[in-house]
PDB file of C-alpha atoms in Angstrom:
ATOM      1  CA  TYR A 237     -43.050 -30.911 -45.805  1.00  0.00           C
ATOM      2  CA  PHE A 238     -42.830 -33.262 -42.823  1.00  0.00           C
ATOM      3  CA  LYS A 239     -45.871 -35.262 -43.985  1.00  0.00           C
ATOM      4  CA  ASN A 240     -44.256 -35.940 -47.348  1.00  0.00           C
ATOM      5  CA  TYR A 241     -40.649 -36.314 -46.233  1.00  0.00           C
ATOM      6  CA  VAL A 242     -39.359 -39.742 -47.174  1.00  0.00           C
ATOM      7  CA  SER A 243     -37.742 -41.741 -44.386  1.00  0.00           C
ATOM      8  CA  ARG A 244     -34.236 -41.805 -45.802  1.00  0.00           C
ATOM      9  CA  GLU A 245     -31.192 -39.594 -46.078  1.00  0.00           C
ATOM     10  CA  PRO A 246     -30.865 -37.361 -49.156  1.00  0.00           C
ATOM     11  CA  ASP A 247     -27.919 -38.020 -51.455  1.00  0.00           C
ATOM     12  CA  SER A 248     -27.066 -34.343 -51.807  1.00  0.00           C
ATOM     13  CA  ILE A 249     -27.971 -30.824 -50.766  1.00  0.00           C
ATOM     14  CA  ILE A 250     -29.837 -30.439 -54.058  1.00  0.00           C
ATOM     15  CA  GLU A 251     -31.974 -33.473 -53.282  1.00  0.00           C
ATOM     16  CA  GLU A 252     -32.643 -32.180 -49.777  1.00  0.00           C
ATOM     17  CA  LEU A 253     -33.742 -28.817 -51.161  1.00  0.00           C
ATOM     18  CA  GLN A 254     -35.980 -30.591 -53.620  1.00  0.00           C
ATOM     19  CA  TYR A 255     -37.841 -32.285 -50.778  1.00  0.00           C
ATOM     20  CA  ILE A 256     -37.958 -29.155 -48.626  1.00  0.00           C
ATOM     21  CA  LEU A 257     -39.777 -27.465 -51.495  1.00  0.00           C
ATOM     22  CA  THR A 258     -42.378 -30.232 -51.680  1.00  0.00           C
ATOM     23  CA  VAL A 259     -45.916 -29.007 -52.329  1.00  0.00           C
ATOM     24  CA  ALA A 260     -47.655 -30.664 -49.378  1.00  0.00           C
ATOM     25  CA  LYS A 261     -51.242 -30.500 -50.648  1.00  0.00           C
ATOM     26  CA  THR A 262     -50.608 -32.115 -54.021  1.00  0.00           C
ATOM     27  CA  GLY A 263     -47.544 -34.183 -53.250  1.00  0.00           C
ATOM     28  CA  LYS A 264     -45.798 -32.665 -56.257  1.00  0.00           C
ATOM     29  CA  GLU A 265     -42.155 -31.709 -56.038  1.00  0.00           C
ATOM     30  CA  ILE A 266     -40.298 -28.651 -57.255  1.00  0.00           C
ATOM     31  CA  TYR A 267     -37.373 -29.958 -59.257  1.00  0.00           C
ATOM     32  CA  PRO A 268     -33.807 -28.611 -59.175  1.00  0.00           C
ATOM     33  CA  PHE A 269     -34.059 -26.609 -62.422  1.00  0.00           C
ATOM     34  CA  LEU A 270     -37.009 -24.694 -60.926  1.00  0.00           C
ATOM     35  CA  LEU A 271     -35.075 -24.239 -57.694  1.00  0.00           C
ATOM     36  CA  PHE A 272     -32.271 -22.454 -59.512  1.00  0.00           C
ATOM     37  CA  LYS A 273     -34.639 -20.539 -61.773  1.00  0.00           C
ATOM     38  CA  PHE A 274     -36.440 -18.879 -58.851  1.00  0.00           C
ATOM     39  CA  THR A 275     -33.602 -18.774 -56.290  1.00  0.00           C
ATOM     40  CA  ASN A 276     -30.595 -16.454 -56.266  1.00  0.00           C
ATOM     41  CA  LYS A 277     -29.518 -16.600 -52.605  1.00  0.00           C
ATOM     42  CA  PHE A 278     -29.033 -19.351 -50.036  1.00  0.00           C
ATOM     43  CA  ILE A 279     -28.818 -19.001 -46.249  1.00  0.00           C
ATOM     44  CA  THR A 280     -26.968 -21.726 -44.349  1.00  0.00           C
ATOM     45  CA  ILE A 281     -27.380 -22.255 -40.615  1.00  0.00           C
ATOM     46  CA  SER A 282     -24.082 -23.912 -39.660  1.00  0.00           C
ATOM     47  CA  LYS A 283     -20.503 -24.197 -40.875  1.00  0.00           C
ATOM     48  CA  SER A 284     -21.094 -27.846 -41.798  1.00  0.00           C
ATOM     49  CA  ILE A 285     -24.053 -27.019 -44.045  1.00  0.00           C
ATOM     50  CA  ASP A 286     -22.251 -23.989 -45.451  1.00  0.00           C
ATOM     51  CA  VAL A 287     -19.331 -26.154 -46.583  1.00  0.00           C
ATOM     52  CA  LYS A 288     -21.699 -28.702 -48.168  1.00  0.00           C
ATOM     53  CA  PHE A 289     -23.582 -26.014 -50.067  1.00  0.00           C
ATOM     54  CA  ARG A 290     -20.375 -24.463 -51.387  1.00  0.00           C
ATOM     55  CA  ASP A 291     -18.949 -27.839 -52.394  1.00  0.00           C
ATOM     56  CA  GLN A 292     -22.095 -29.060 -54.132  1.00  0.00           C
ATOM     57  CA  LEU A 293     -23.336 -25.831 -55.713  1.00  0.00           C
ATOM     58  CA  GLY A 294     -19.920 -24.841 -57.029  1.00  0.00           C
ATOM     59  CA  ARG A 295     -17.700 -21.783 -56.948  1.00  0.00           C
ATOM     60  CA  ASN A 296     -20.053 -19.704 -59.108  1.00  0.00           C
ATOM     61  CA  TRP A 297     -22.556 -19.695 -56.238  1.00  0.00           C
ATOM     62  CA  HIS A 298     -20.164 -18.849 -53.396  1.00  0.00           C
ATOM     63  CA  ASN A 299     -21.062 -15.158 -53.335  1.00  0.00           C
ATOM     64  CA  ASN A 300     -24.740 -16.084 -53.102  1.00  0.00           C
ATOM     65  CA  ILE A 301     -24.400 -18.151 -49.937  1.00  0.00           C
ATOM     66  CA  ARG A 302     -24.580 -16.569 -46.478  1.00  0.00           C
ATOM     67  CA  LEU A 303     -24.014 -18.267 -43.140  1.00  0.00           C
ATOM     68  CA  ILE A 304     -26.527 -17.057 -40.532  1.00  0.00           C
ATOM     69  CA  PRO A 305     -26.537 -19.328 -37.438  1.00  0.00           C
ATOM     70  CA  ASN A 306     -29.862 -20.406 -36.004  1.00  0.00           C
ATOM     71  CA  ALA A 307     -31.113 -18.774 -32.802  1.00  0.00           C
ATOM     72  CA  ILE A 308     -33.588 -19.250 -29.951  1.00  0.00           C
ATOM     73  CA  ASN A 309     -35.483 -17.156 -27.442  1.00  0.00           C
ATOM     74  CA  PHE A 310     -33.010 -17.540 -24.596  1.00  0.00           C
ATOM     75  CA  MET A 311     -35.305 -16.159 -21.896  1.00  0.00           C
ATOM     76  CA  LYS A 312     -38.022 -18.680 -22.777  1.00  0.00           C
ATOM     77  CA  PHE A 313     -35.740 -21.594 -21.929  1.00  0.00           C
ATOM     78  CA  ASN A 314     -33.408 -20.101 -19.345  1.00  0.00           C
ATOM     79  CA  SER A 315     -33.517 -21.753 -15.925  1.00  0.00           C
ATOM     80  CA  ILE A 316     -31.341 -22.482 -12.892  1.00  0.00           C
ATOM     81  CA  PRO A 317     -29.631 -25.913 -12.943  1.00  0.00           C
ATOM     82  CA  HIS A 318     -30.831 -28.424 -10.370  1.00  0.00           C
ATOM     83  CA  PRO A 319     -29.100 -31.675  -9.313  1.00  0.00           C
ATOM     84  CA  PRO A 320     -30.891 -35.051  -9.362  1.00  0.00           C
ATOM     85  CA  ASP A 321     -32.883 -36.033  -6.281  1.00  0.00           C
ATOM     86  CA  ASN A 322     -32.757 -39.469  -4.650  1.00  0.00           C
ATOM     87  CA  ASN A 323     -30.788 -41.006  -7.511  1.00  0.00           C
ATOM     88  CA  ASN A 324     -33.571 -40.195  -9.983  1.00  0.00           C
ATOM     89  CA  ILE A 325     -31.914 -38.977 -13.186  1.00  0.00           C
ATOM     90  CA  GLU A 326     -34.195 -37.564 -15.857  1.00  0.00           C
ATOM     91  CA  LEU A 327     -32.872 -37.710 -19.422  1.00  0.00           C
ATOM     92  CA  ILE A 328     -34.636 -35.943 -22.273  1.00  0.00           C
ATOM     93  CA  SER A 329     -34.371 -35.828 -26.038  1.00  0.00           C
ATOM     94  CA  VAL A 330     -36.531 -33.870 -28.477  1.00  0.00           C
ATOM     95  CA  GLY A 331     -36.883 -34.621 -32.176  1.00  0.00           C
ATOM     96  CA  ARG A 332     -38.807 -36.222 -35.012  1.00  0.00           C
ATOM     97  CA  MET A 333     -38.767 -40.006 -34.932  1.00  0.00           C
ATOM     98  CA  PHE A 334     -36.922 -40.592 -38.208  1.00  0.00           C
ATOM     99  CA  PRO A 335     -33.925 -42.900 -38.825  1.00  0.00           C
ATOM    100  CA  ILE A 336     -31.560 -39.941 -39.079  1.00  0.00           C
ATOM    101  CA  LYS A 337     -32.383 -39.008 -35.461  1.00  0.00           C
ATOM    102  CA  ASN A 338     -31.105 -42.418 -34.316  1.00  0.00           C
ATOM    103  CA  HIS A 339     -33.444 -42.693 -31.314  1.00  0.00           C
ATOM    104  CA  MET A 340     -33.069 -46.481 -31.202  1.00  0.00           C
ATOM    105  CA  TYR A 341     -29.540 -45.846 -30.008  1.00  0.00           C
ATOM    106  CA  LEU A 342     -30.901 -43.996 -26.961  1.00  0.00           C
ATOM    107  CA  LEU A 343     -33.008 -47.012 -26.024  1.00  0.00           C
ATOM    108  CA  LYS A 344     -29.849 -49.129 -26.037  1.00  0.00           C
ATOM    109  CA  VAL A 345     -28.122 -46.496 -23.896  1.00  0.00           C
ATOM    110  CA  VAL A 346     -30.855 -46.644 -21.254  1.00  0.00           C
ATOM    111  CA  ASP A 347     -30.767 -50.436 -21.331  1.00  0.00           C
ATOM    112  CA  GLU A 348     -27.004 -50.323 -20.744  1.00  0.00           C
ATOM    113  CA  LEU A 349     -27.350 -47.775 -17.929  1.00  0.00           C
ATOM    114  CA  LYS A 350     -29.944 -49.989 -16.271  1.00  0.00           C
ATOM    115  CA  LYS A 351     -27.423 -52.825 -16.217  1.00  0.00           C
ATOM    116  CA  THR A 352     -24.192 -50.969 -15.398  1.00  0.00           C
ATOM    117  CA  ALA A 353     -25.507 -48.302 -13.023  1.00  0.00           C
ATOM    118  CA  PRO A 354     -28.425 -49.978 -11.223  1.00  0.00           C
ATOM    119  CA  GLY A 355     -28.038 -47.711  -8.208  1.00  0.00           C
ATOM    120  CA  HIS A 356     -29.626 -44.881 -10.206  1.00  0.00           C
ATOM    121  CA  ASN A 357     -33.149 -44.638 -11.483  1.00  0.00           C
ATOM    122  CA  TRP A 358     -32.615 -43.635 -15.112  1.00  0.00           C
ATOM    123  CA  ARG A 359     -35.654 -42.300 -16.954  1.00  0.00           C
ATOM    124  CA  LEU A 360     -35.758 -41.027 -20.528  1.00  0.00           C
ATOM    125  CA  ILE A 361     -38.353 -38.906 -22.312  1.00  0.00           C
ATOM    126  CA  ILE A 362     -38.187 -38.787 -26.100  1.00  0.00           C
ATOM    127  CA  ALA A 363     -40.541 -36.035 -27.227  1.00  0.00           C
ATOM    128  CA  GLY A 364     -41.742 -36.028 -30.822  1.00  0.00           C
ATOM    129  CA  ASN A 365     -43.658 -38.004 -33.413  1.00  0.00           C
ATOM    130  CA  GLY A 366     -42.705 -39.837 -36.566  1.00  0.00           C
ATOM    131  CA  PRO A 367     -42.907 -43.091 -38.531  1.00  0.00           C
ATOM    132  CA  LEU A 368     -40.562 -44.962 -36.167  1.00  0.00           C
ATOM    133  CA  LYS A 369     -42.675 -44.470 -33.047  1.00  0.00           C
ATOM    134  CA  ALA A 370     -44.387 -47.880 -33.247  1.00  0.00           C
ATOM    135  CA  GLU A 371     -41.047 -49.612 -33.786  1.00  0.00           C
ATOM    136  CA  MET A 372     -39.595 -47.760 -30.806  1.00  0.00           C
ATOM    137  CA  GLU A 373     -42.519 -48.797 -28.616  1.00  0.00           C
ATOM    138  CA  LYS A 374     -41.896 -52.413 -29.631  1.00  0.00           C
ATOM    139  CA  GLN A 375     -38.189 -52.068 -28.772  1.00  0.00           C
ATOM    140  CA  ILE A 376     -39.069 -50.608 -25.369  1.00  0.00           C
ATOM    141  CA  ASP A 377     -41.157 -53.715 -24.635  1.00  0.00           C
ATOM    142  CA  GLU A 378     -38.444 -56.070 -25.869  1.00  0.00           C
ATOM    143  CA  LEU A 379     -35.796 -54.399 -23.686  1.00  0.00           C
ATOM    144  CA  ASP A 380     -38.175 -54.285 -20.718  1.00  0.00           C
ATOM    145  CA  LEU A 381     -37.852 -50.504 -20.453  1.00  0.00           C
ATOM    146  CA  GLN A 382     -41.442 -49.788 -19.479  1.00  0.00           C
ATOM    147  CA  GLY A 383     -41.316 -47.135 -16.787  1.00  0.00           C
ATOM    148  CA  LYS A 384     -37.823 -46.194 -17.924  1.00  0.00           C
ATOM    149  CA  VAL A 385     -38.614 -44.665 -21.318  1.00  0.00           C
ATOM    150  CA  SER A 386     -41.675 -42.662 -22.284  1.00  0.00           C
ATOM    151  CA  LEU A 387     -42.744 -41.411 -25.719  1.00  0.00           C
ATOM    152  CA  PRO A 388     -45.299 -38.657 -25.059  1.00  0.00           C
ATOM    153  CA  GLY A 389     -45.406 -37.464 -28.660  1.00  0.00           C
ATOM    154  CA  LYS A 390     -45.329 -33.781 -29.456  1.00  0.00           C
ATOM    155  CA  ILE A 391     -45.013 -31.605 -26.348  1.00  0.00           C
ATOM    156  CA  GLU A 392     -46.392 -28.084 -26.526  1.00  0.00           C
ATOM    157  CA  SER A 393     -44.233 -26.687 -23.700  1.00  0.00           C
ATOM    158  CA  VAL A 394     -40.831 -28.215 -24.400  1.00  0.00           C
ATOM    159  CA  GLU A 395     -39.186 -25.594 -22.193  1.00  0.00           C
ATOM    160  CA  MET A 396     -41.083 -26.883 -19.143  1.00  0.00           C
ATOM    161  CA  GLU A 397     -39.930 -30.461 -19.751  1.00  0.00           C
ATOM    162  CA  LEU A 398     -36.350 -29.288 -20.176  1.00  0.00           C
ATOM    163  CA  LYS A 399     -36.511 -27.406 -16.886  1.00  0.00           C
ATOM    164  CA  LYS A 400     -37.646 -30.599 -15.110  1.00  0.00           C
ATOM    165  CA  SER A 401     -34.855 -32.714 -16.611  1.00  0.00           C
ATOM    166  CA  HIS A 402     -31.207 -33.246 -15.635  1.00  0.00           C
ATOM    167  CA  ILE A 403     -29.387 -34.237 -18.851  1.00  0.00           C
ATOM    168  CA  TYR A 404     -30.143 -33.660 -22.516  1.00  0.00           C
ATOM    169  CA  VAL A 405     -29.184 -36.506 -24.870  1.00  0.00           C
ATOM    170  CA  HIS A 406     -29.019 -36.143 -28.642  1.00  0.00           C
ATOM    171  CA  SER A 407     -28.343 -39.096 -30.928  1.00  0.00           C
ATOM    172  CA  ALA A 408     -28.776 -37.663 -34.451  1.00  0.00           C
ATOM    173  CA  ILE A 409     -26.181 -38.951 -36.909  1.00  0.00           C
ATOM    174  CA  LEU A 410     -26.680 -35.915 -39.154  1.00  0.00           C
ATOM    175  CA  GLU A 411     -27.640 -32.544 -37.705  1.00  0.00           C
ATOM    176  CA  PRO A 412     -27.787 -29.362 -39.829  1.00  0.00           C
ATOM    177  CA  PHE A 413     -27.618 -27.256 -36.657  1.00  0.00           C
ATOM    178  CA  GLY A 414     -29.160 -28.748 -33.526  1.00  0.00           C
ATOM    179  CA  LEU A 415     -31.666 -26.176 -32.293  1.00  0.00           C
ATOM    180  CA  THR A 416     -32.964 -28.408 -29.498  1.00  0.00           C
ATOM    181  CA  ILE A 417     -29.420 -28.749 -28.153  1.00  0.00           C
ATOM    182  CA  LEU A 418     -29.208 -24.970 -27.912  1.00  0.00           C
ATOM    183  CA  GLU A 419     -32.548 -24.887 -26.098  1.00  0.00           C
ATOM    184  CA  ALA A 420     -31.294 -27.490 -23.613  1.00  0.00           C
ATOM    185  CA  MET A 421     -28.140 -25.462 -22.997  1.00  0.00           C
ATOM    186  CA  ALA A 422     -30.260 -22.378 -22.331  1.00  0.00           C
ATOM    187  CA  ALA A 423     -32.137 -24.462 -19.755  1.00  0.00           C
ATOM    188  CA  SER A 424     -28.758 -25.128 -18.053  1.00  0.00           C
ATOM    189  CA  LEU A 425     -28.724 -28.823 -18.949  1.00  0.00           C
ATOM    190  CA  PRO A 426     -25.490 -30.678 -19.629  1.00  0.00           C
ATOM    191  CA  VAL A 427     -25.618 -32.160 -23.132  1.00  0.00           C
ATOM    192  CA  VAL A 428     -24.416 -35.571 -24.261  1.00  0.00           C
ATOM    193  CA  CYS A 429     -24.606 -35.904 -28.042  1.00  0.00           C
ATOM    194  CA  LEU A 430     -23.144 -37.520 -31.128  1.00  0.00           C
ATOM    195  CA  ASP A 431     -21.247 -35.514 -33.709  1.00  0.00           C
ATOM    196  CA  GLY A 432     -23.938 -34.649 -36.236  1.00  0.00           C
ATOM    197  CA  GLY A 433     -21.918 -32.021 -38.093  1.00  0.00           C
ATOM    198  CA  GLY A 434     -23.808 -28.784 -37.486  1.00  0.00           C
ATOM    199  CA  ASN A 435     -23.678 -29.095 -33.699  1.00  0.00           C
ATOM    200  CA  ARG A 436     -19.881 -28.745 -33.819  1.00  0.00           C
ATOM    201  CA  ASP A 437     -20.456 -24.981 -33.991  1.00  0.00           C
ATOM    202  CA  PHE A 438     -21.424 -24.794 -30.328  1.00  0.00           C
ATOM    203  CA  ILE A 439     -20.471 -28.107 -28.666  1.00  0.00           C
ATOM    204  CA  GLN A 440     -17.138 -28.346 -26.870  1.00  0.00           C
ATOM    205  CA  ASN A 441     -15.972 -31.673 -25.462  1.00  0.00           C
ATOM    206  CA  ASP A 442     -15.592 -32.041 -21.703  1.00  0.00           C
ATOM    207  CA  VAL A 443     -17.001 -28.590 -20.882  1.00  0.00           C
TER     208      VAL A 443
END
């Protein structure tokens, strides 16, 4: 699915489902009429997605849609919060490097922090891979953020990186749920994020 996912936003839930059901080996797609032929129930993972499904699928499908929020292994990520040492503040973000994740915005944030709060040593890790990685590396060079931002790619032990960090930042402009935000919260990290829709279920401002 991820190999064949086109780098753009879907126009509708139906289109998104069509791509989710992509046959990775052949590149062929399962079209909407087949989706409805072989599907009689939908599970949504957030209130935002639930509303979109109900709006776009129509009233006849309402009884076939169930909201079951996503979940994590809390004990895997749970840790004791620790304050920054010697003005070193470690920021972290985890996610695929696609336009919808809006990681370029985080590079601008670090650049702004470097200028407006020079007394702190701000460092950002963006963990994940995707088609925008090369463009992000170029932007890091242009903003002179070498040593400030690192792109390690996919990290096997995300929980360990979270436990070493101080703040979780999340820039997605559309988020069906926001599982990585929940993982960061379990690791006792404060979260700074944009409103992506699905993350409204568990984000409260100024808490």
